[in-house]
Short mmCIF file of C-alpha atoms in Angstrom, two decimals:
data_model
loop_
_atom_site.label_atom_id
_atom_site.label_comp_id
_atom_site.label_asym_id
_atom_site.label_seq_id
_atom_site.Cartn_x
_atom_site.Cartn_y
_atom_site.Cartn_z
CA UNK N 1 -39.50 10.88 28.48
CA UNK N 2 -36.06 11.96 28.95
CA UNK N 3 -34.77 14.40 31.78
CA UNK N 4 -38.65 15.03 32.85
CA UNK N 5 -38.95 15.91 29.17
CA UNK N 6 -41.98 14.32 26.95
CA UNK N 7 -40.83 12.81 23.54
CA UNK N 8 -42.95 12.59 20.70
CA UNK N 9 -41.78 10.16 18.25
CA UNK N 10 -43.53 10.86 14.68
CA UNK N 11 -42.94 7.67 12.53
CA UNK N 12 -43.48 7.16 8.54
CA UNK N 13 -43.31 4.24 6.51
CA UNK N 14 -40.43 4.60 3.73
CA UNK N 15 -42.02 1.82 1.43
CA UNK N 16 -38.54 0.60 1.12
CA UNK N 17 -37.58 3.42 -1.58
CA UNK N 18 -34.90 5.70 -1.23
CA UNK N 19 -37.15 8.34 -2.96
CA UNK N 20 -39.82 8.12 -0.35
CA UNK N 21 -37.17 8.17 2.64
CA UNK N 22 -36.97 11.87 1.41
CA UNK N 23 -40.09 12.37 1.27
CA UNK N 24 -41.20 11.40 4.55
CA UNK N 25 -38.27 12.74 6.10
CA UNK N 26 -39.56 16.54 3.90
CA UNK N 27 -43.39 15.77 5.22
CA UNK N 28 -42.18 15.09 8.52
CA UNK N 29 -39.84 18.27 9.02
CA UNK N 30 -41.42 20.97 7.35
CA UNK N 31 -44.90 20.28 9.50
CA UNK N 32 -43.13 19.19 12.71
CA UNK N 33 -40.02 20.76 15.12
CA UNK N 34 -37.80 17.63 15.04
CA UNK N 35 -34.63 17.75 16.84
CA UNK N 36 -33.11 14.21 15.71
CA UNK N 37 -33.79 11.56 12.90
CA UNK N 38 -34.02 7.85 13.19
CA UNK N 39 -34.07 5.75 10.21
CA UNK N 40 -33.99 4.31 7.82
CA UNK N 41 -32.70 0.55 6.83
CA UNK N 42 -30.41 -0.58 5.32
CA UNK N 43 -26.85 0.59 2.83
CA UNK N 44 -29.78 1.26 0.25
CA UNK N 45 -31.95 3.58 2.41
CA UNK N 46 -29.81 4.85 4.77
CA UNK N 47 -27.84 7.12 2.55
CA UNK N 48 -31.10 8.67 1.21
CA UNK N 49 -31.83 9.68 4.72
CA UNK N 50 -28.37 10.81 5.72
CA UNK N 51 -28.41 12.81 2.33
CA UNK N 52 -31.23 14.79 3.97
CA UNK N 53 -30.17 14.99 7.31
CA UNK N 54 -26.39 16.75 6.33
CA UNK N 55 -28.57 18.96 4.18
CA UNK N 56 -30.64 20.00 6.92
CA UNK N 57 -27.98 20.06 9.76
CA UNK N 58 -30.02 17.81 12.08
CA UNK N 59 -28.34 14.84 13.93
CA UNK N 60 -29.40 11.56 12.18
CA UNK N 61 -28.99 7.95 13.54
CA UNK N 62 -29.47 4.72 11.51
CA UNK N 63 -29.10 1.08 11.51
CA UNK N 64 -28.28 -1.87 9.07
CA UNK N 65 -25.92 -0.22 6.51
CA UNK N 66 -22.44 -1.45 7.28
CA UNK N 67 -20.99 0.14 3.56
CA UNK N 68 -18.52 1.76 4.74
CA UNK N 69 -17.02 3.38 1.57
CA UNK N 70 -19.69 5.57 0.99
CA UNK N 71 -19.57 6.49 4.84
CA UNK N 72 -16.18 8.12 4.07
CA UNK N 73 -16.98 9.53 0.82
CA UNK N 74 -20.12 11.48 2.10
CA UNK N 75 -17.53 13.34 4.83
CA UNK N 76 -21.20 13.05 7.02
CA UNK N 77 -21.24 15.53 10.00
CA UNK N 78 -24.60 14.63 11.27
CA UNK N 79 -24.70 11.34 10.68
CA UNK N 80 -23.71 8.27 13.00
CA UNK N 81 -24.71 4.53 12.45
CA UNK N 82 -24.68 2.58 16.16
CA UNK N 83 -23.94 -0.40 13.61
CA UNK N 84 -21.57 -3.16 12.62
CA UNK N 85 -19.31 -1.72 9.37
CA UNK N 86 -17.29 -3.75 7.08
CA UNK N 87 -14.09 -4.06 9.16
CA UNK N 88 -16.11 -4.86 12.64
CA UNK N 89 -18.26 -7.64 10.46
CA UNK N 90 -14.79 -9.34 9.44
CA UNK N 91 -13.70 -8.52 12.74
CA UNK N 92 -16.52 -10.85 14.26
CA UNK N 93 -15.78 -13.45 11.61
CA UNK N 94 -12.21 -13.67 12.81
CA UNK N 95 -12.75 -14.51 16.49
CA UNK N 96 -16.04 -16.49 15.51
CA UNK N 97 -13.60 -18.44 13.60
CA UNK N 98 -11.54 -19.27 16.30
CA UNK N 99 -13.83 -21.72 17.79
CA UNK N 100 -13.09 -23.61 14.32
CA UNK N 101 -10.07 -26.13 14.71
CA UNK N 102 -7.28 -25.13 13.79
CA UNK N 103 -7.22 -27.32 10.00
CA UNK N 104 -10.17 -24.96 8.94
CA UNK N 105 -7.72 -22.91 6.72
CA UNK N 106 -9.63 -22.74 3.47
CA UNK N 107 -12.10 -20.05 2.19
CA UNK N 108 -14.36 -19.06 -0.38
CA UNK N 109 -16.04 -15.72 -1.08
CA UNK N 110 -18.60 -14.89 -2.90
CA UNK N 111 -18.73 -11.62 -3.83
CA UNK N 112 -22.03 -9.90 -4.61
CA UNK N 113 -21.40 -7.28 -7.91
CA UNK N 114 -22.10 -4.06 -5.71
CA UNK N 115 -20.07 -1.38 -3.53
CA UNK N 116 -20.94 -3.17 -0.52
CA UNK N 117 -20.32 -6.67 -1.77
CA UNK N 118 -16.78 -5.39 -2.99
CA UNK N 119 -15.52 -4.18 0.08
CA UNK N 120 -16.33 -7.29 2.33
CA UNK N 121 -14.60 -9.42 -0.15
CA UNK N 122 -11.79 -7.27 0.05
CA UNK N 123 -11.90 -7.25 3.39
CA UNK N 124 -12.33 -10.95 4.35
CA UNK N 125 -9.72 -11.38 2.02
CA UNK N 126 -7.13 -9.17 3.48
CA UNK N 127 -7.74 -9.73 7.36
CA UNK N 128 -7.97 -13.51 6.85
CA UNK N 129 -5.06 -13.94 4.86
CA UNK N 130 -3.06 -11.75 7.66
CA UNK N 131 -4.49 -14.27 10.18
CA UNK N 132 -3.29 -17.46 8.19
CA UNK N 133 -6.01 -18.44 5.85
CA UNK N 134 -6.25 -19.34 2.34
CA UNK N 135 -8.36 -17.41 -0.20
CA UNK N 136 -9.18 -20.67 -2.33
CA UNK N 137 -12.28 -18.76 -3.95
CA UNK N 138 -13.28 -15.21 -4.60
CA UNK N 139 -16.41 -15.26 -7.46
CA UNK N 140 -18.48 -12.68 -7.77
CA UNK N 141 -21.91 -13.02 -9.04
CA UNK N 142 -25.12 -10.48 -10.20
CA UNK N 143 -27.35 -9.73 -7.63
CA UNK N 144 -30.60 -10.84 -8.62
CA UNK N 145 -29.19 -13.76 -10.00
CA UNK N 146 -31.16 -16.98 -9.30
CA UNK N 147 -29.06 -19.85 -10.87
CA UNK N 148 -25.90 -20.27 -8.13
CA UNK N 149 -25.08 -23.50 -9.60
CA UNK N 150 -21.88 -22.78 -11.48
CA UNK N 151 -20.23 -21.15 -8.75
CA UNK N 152 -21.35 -23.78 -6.09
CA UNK N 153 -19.50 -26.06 -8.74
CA UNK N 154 -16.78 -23.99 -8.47
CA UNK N 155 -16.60 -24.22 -4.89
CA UNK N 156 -17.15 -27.67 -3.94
CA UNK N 157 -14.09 -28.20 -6.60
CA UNK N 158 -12.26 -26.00 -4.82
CA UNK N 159 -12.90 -27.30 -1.24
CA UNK N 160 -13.13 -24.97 1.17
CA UNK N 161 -13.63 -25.39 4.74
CA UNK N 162 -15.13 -21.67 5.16
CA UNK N 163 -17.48 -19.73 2.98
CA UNK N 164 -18.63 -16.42 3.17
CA UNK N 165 -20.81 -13.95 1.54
CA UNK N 166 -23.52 -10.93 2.03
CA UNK N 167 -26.13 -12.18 -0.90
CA UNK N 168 -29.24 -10.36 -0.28
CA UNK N 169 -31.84 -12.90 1.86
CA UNK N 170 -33.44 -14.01 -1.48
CA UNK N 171 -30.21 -14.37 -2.96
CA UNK N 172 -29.00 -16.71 0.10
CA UNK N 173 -32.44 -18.48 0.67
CA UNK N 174 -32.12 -19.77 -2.99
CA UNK N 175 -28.01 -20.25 -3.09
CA UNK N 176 -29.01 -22.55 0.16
CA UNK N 177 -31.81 -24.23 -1.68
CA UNK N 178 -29.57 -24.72 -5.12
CA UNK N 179 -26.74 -26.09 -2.49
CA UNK N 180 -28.55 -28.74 -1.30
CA UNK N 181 -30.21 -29.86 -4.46
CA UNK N 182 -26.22 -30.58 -5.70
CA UNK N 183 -25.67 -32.08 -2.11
CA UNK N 184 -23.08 -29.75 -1.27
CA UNK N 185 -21.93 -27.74 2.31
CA UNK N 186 -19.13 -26.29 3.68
CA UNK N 187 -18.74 -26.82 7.10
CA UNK N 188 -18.42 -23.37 7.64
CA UNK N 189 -21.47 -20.82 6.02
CA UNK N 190 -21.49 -16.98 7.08
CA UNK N 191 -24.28 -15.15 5.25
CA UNK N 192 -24.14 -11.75 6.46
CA UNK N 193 -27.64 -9.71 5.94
CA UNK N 194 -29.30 -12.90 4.18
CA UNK N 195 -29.35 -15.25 7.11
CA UNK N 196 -30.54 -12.26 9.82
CA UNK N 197 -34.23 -12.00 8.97
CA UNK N 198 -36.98 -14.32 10.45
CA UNK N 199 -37.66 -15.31 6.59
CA UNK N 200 -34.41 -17.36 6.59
CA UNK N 201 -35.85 -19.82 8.71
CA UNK N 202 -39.53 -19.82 7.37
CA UNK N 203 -38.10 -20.58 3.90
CA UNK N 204 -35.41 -23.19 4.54
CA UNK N 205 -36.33 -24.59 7.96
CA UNK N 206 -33.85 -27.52 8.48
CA UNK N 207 -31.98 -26.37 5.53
CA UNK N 208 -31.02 -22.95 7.01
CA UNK N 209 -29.49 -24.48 10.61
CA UNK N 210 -25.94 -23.60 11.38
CA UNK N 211 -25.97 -20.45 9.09
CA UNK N 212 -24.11 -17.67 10.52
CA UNK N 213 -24.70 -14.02 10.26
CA UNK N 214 -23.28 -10.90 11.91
CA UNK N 215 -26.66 -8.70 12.17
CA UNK N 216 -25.54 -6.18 15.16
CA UNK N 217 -27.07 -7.73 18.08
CA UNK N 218 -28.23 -11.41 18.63
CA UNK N 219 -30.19 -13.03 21.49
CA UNK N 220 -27.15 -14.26 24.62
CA UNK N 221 -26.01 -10.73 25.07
CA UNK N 222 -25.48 -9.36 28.65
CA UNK N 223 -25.03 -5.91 30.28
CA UNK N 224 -25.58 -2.32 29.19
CA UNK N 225 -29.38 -2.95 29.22
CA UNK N 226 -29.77 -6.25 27.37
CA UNK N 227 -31.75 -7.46 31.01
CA UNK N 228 -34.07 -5.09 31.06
CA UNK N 229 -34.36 -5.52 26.59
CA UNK N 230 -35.51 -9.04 26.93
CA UNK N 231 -38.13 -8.04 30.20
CA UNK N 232 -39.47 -5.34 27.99
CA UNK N 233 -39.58 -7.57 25.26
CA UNK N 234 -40.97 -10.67 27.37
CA UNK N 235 -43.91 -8.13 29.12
CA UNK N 236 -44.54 -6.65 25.39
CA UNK N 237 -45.17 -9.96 23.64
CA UNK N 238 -45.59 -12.78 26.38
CA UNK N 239 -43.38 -14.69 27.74
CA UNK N 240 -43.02 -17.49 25.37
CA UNK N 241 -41.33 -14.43 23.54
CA UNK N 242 -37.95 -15.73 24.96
CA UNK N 243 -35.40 -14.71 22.39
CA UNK N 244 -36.00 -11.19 20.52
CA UNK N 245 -35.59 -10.65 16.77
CA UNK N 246 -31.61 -9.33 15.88
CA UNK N 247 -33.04 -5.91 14.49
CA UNK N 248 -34.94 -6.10 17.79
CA UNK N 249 -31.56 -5.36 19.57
CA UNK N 250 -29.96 -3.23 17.02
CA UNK N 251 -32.85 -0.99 17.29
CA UNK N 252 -32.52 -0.94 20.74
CA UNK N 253 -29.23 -0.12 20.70
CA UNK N 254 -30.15 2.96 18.42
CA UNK N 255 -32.62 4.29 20.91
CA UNK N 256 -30.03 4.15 23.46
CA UNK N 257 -27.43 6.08 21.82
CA UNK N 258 -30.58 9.00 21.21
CA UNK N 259 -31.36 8.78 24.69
CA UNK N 260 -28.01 9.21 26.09
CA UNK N 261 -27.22 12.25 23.95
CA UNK N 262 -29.94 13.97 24.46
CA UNK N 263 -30.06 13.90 28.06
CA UNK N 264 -26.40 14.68 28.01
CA UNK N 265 -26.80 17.81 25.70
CA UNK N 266 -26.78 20.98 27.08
CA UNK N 267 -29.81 21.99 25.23
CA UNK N 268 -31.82 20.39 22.24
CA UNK N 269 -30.34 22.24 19.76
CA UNK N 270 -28.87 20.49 16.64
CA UNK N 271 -25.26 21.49 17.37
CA UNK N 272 -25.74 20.62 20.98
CA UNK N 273 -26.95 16.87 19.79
CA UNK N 274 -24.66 16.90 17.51
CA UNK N 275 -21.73 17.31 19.63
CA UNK N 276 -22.84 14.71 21.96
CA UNK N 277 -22.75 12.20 19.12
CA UNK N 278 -19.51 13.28 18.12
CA UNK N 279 -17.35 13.26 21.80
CA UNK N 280 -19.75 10.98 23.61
CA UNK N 281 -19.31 7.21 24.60
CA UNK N 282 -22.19 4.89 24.84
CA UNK N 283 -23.15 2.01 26.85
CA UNK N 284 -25.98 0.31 25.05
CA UNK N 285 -27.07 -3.52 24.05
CA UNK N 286 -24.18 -3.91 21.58
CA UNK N 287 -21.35 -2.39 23.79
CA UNK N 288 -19.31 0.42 24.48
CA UNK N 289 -18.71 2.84 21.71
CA UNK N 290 -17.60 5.96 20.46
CA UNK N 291 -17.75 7.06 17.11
CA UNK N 292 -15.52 8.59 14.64
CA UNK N 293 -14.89 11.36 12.64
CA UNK N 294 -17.33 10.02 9.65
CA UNK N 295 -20.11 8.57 12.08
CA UNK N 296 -18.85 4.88 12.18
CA UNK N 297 -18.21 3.37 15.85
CA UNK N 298 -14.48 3.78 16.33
CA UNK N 299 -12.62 0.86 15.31
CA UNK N 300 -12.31 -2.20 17.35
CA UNK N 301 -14.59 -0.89 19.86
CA UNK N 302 -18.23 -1.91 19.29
CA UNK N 303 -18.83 -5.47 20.51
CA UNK N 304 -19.37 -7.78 17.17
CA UNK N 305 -21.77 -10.49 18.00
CA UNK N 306 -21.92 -13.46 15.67
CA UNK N 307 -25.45 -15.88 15.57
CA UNK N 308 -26.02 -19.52 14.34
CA UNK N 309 -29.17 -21.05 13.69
CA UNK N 310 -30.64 -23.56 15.85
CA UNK N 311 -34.00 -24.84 16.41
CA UNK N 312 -35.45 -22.11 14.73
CA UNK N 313 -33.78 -19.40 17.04
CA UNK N 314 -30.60 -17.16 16.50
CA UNK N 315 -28.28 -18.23 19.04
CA UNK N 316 -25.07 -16.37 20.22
CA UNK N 317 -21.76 -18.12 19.40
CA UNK N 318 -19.28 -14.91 19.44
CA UNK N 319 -18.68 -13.63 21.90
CA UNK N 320 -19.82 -16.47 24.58
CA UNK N 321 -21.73 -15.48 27.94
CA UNK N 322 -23.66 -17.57 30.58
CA UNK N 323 -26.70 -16.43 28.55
CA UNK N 324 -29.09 -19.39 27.93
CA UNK N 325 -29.21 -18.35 24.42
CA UNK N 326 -25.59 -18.56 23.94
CA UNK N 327 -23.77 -21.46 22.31
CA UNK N 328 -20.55 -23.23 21.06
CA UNK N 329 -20.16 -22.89 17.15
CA UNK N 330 -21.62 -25.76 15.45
CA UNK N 331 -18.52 -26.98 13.67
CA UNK N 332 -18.86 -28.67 11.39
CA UNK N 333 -22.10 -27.96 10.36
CA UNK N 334 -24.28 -31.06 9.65
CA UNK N 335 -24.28 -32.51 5.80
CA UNK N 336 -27.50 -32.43 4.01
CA UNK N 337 -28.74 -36.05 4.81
CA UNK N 338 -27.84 -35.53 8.50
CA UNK N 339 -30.49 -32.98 8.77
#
């Protein structure tokens, strides 16, 4: 519970469809006195549920949608996401990259054809060229596509040193597959959202090591709570169960930003949780945080941890701690017949 208080958590599965995010979140408030919302998943879901929530005026929280444009167009005043945006993704990109030497100068981007895919392009692109880097490449593609192999042509003629992109994790999975079949790597590869999910490895294996991604949380934090994360984790699911799932830790992270506004509301009303949200820092997993005026954690404060694959596991390489699951960058990754 919370302050002596017992807490009933009523969950629904959203199928994955913005349609039945409203849906469950209708069902679940018109039969049920529910002081927050959690949920859903994702830049596709997550606005569903935020649509409902501002509608409503109850305090929603959500993880896994880092679009920020449509964070400032909805004006959201019940609405915060405890989550890496656009800017804080590039922003862990940038000091992940400075464990690179100092000739890695070169990037491409490939830009998915969506809202999302469009800003993180443009961001990359501006923050990296500020810092010194070359935009050799910026292609955009069709999500859904399934043929990469003209743009990885593109690519290896143009020679980067660094490439980045946010496919989707079937879109990545098959760009990695299509990349090796023409014998071609980088020696830098950051696939944000396509490289966090445990499928990455069980389709590539091998194939997927050294991948980077930027997923919110990943195994080698410390403080705020990550000790007493991995014991609950451990004592949950045995203690071969070393090294937690990322969305493990970003929903973690979520819970902790609930907890600590609602036992630091004066009551449970809406506008009392609301204003928590609003004024409040937190200490959770992923840092400490405020957030701004359109529910994203203020800028430059929420810690941006960047994983690599190894040996199956996501391992922290940014920022560094005397966690056993932290790491130097790989750099550069290994070529295809090294693996």
């Amino acid at each position: 519970g919370i302050n002596g208080r017992e807490v009933e958590l009523i969950l629904q599965d959203d199928e994955s469809d913005p349609k039945k995010v409203r849906s469950s979140l209708q069902s679940i408030t018109s039969s049920n006195d529910v002081d927050m919302l959690w949920g859903s998943f994702s830049s596709l879901l997550v606005p569903a549920g935020s649509a409902f929530a501002e509608q409503e005026e109850i305090p929603f929280v959500a993880i896994a949608a880092s679009y920020e444009q449509n964070r400032i167009e909805a004006d959201a005043d019940w609405t915060f996401i405890p989550f890496p945006h656009s800017r804080d993704v590039v922003r862990g990109t940038r000091n992940t990259l400075e464990q690179a030497p100092e000739s890695a100068t070169d990037v491409a981007i490939w830009e998915p054809n969506s809202g999302w895919g469009e800003e993180m392009a443009a961001t990359w692109e501006e923050v990296l060229s500020n810092a010194g880097y070359e935009i050799v490449l910026r292609e955009r593609y069709s999500i859904g596509s399934s043929d990469f192999s003209s743009m990885i042509s593109q690519t290896a003629e143009s020679d980067p040193d660094i490439l980045l992109s946010n496919p989707t994790p079937n879109g990545g999975i098959t760009a990695m597959q299509q990349m090796e079949a023409a014998s071609y790597i980088p020696d830098f590869i950051q696939f944000v959202r396509a490289a966090d999910p445990f499928a990455w490895w069980s389709a590539l294996g091998e194939s997927g090591r050294s991948v980077c991604m930027c997923p919110g949380w990943v195994p080698g934090m410390t403080g705020n709570g990550n000790e007493a994360l991995y014991e609950t984790y451990r004592s949950e699911y045995g203690e071969e169960s070393e090294y937690p799932p990322v969305m493990v830790g970003a929903s973690y992270n979520l819970t902790q930003v609930a907890e600590q506004a609602l036992a630091n509301a004066d009551s449970i009303s809406p506008d009392a949780i609301q204003e928590q949200l609003q004024t409040r820092t937190f200490q959770t997993v992923t840092g400490e945080f405020g957030f701004d005026d359109v529910g994203r954690p203020k800028e430059g404060e929420l810690s941006v941890p960047t994983g690599q694959w190894s040996e199956g596991q996501q391992r922290l390489v940014s920022p560094q701690t005397e966690h056993p699951a932290s790491m130097d960058l790989k750099y550069p990754i290994d070529s295809w017949d090294e693996r």
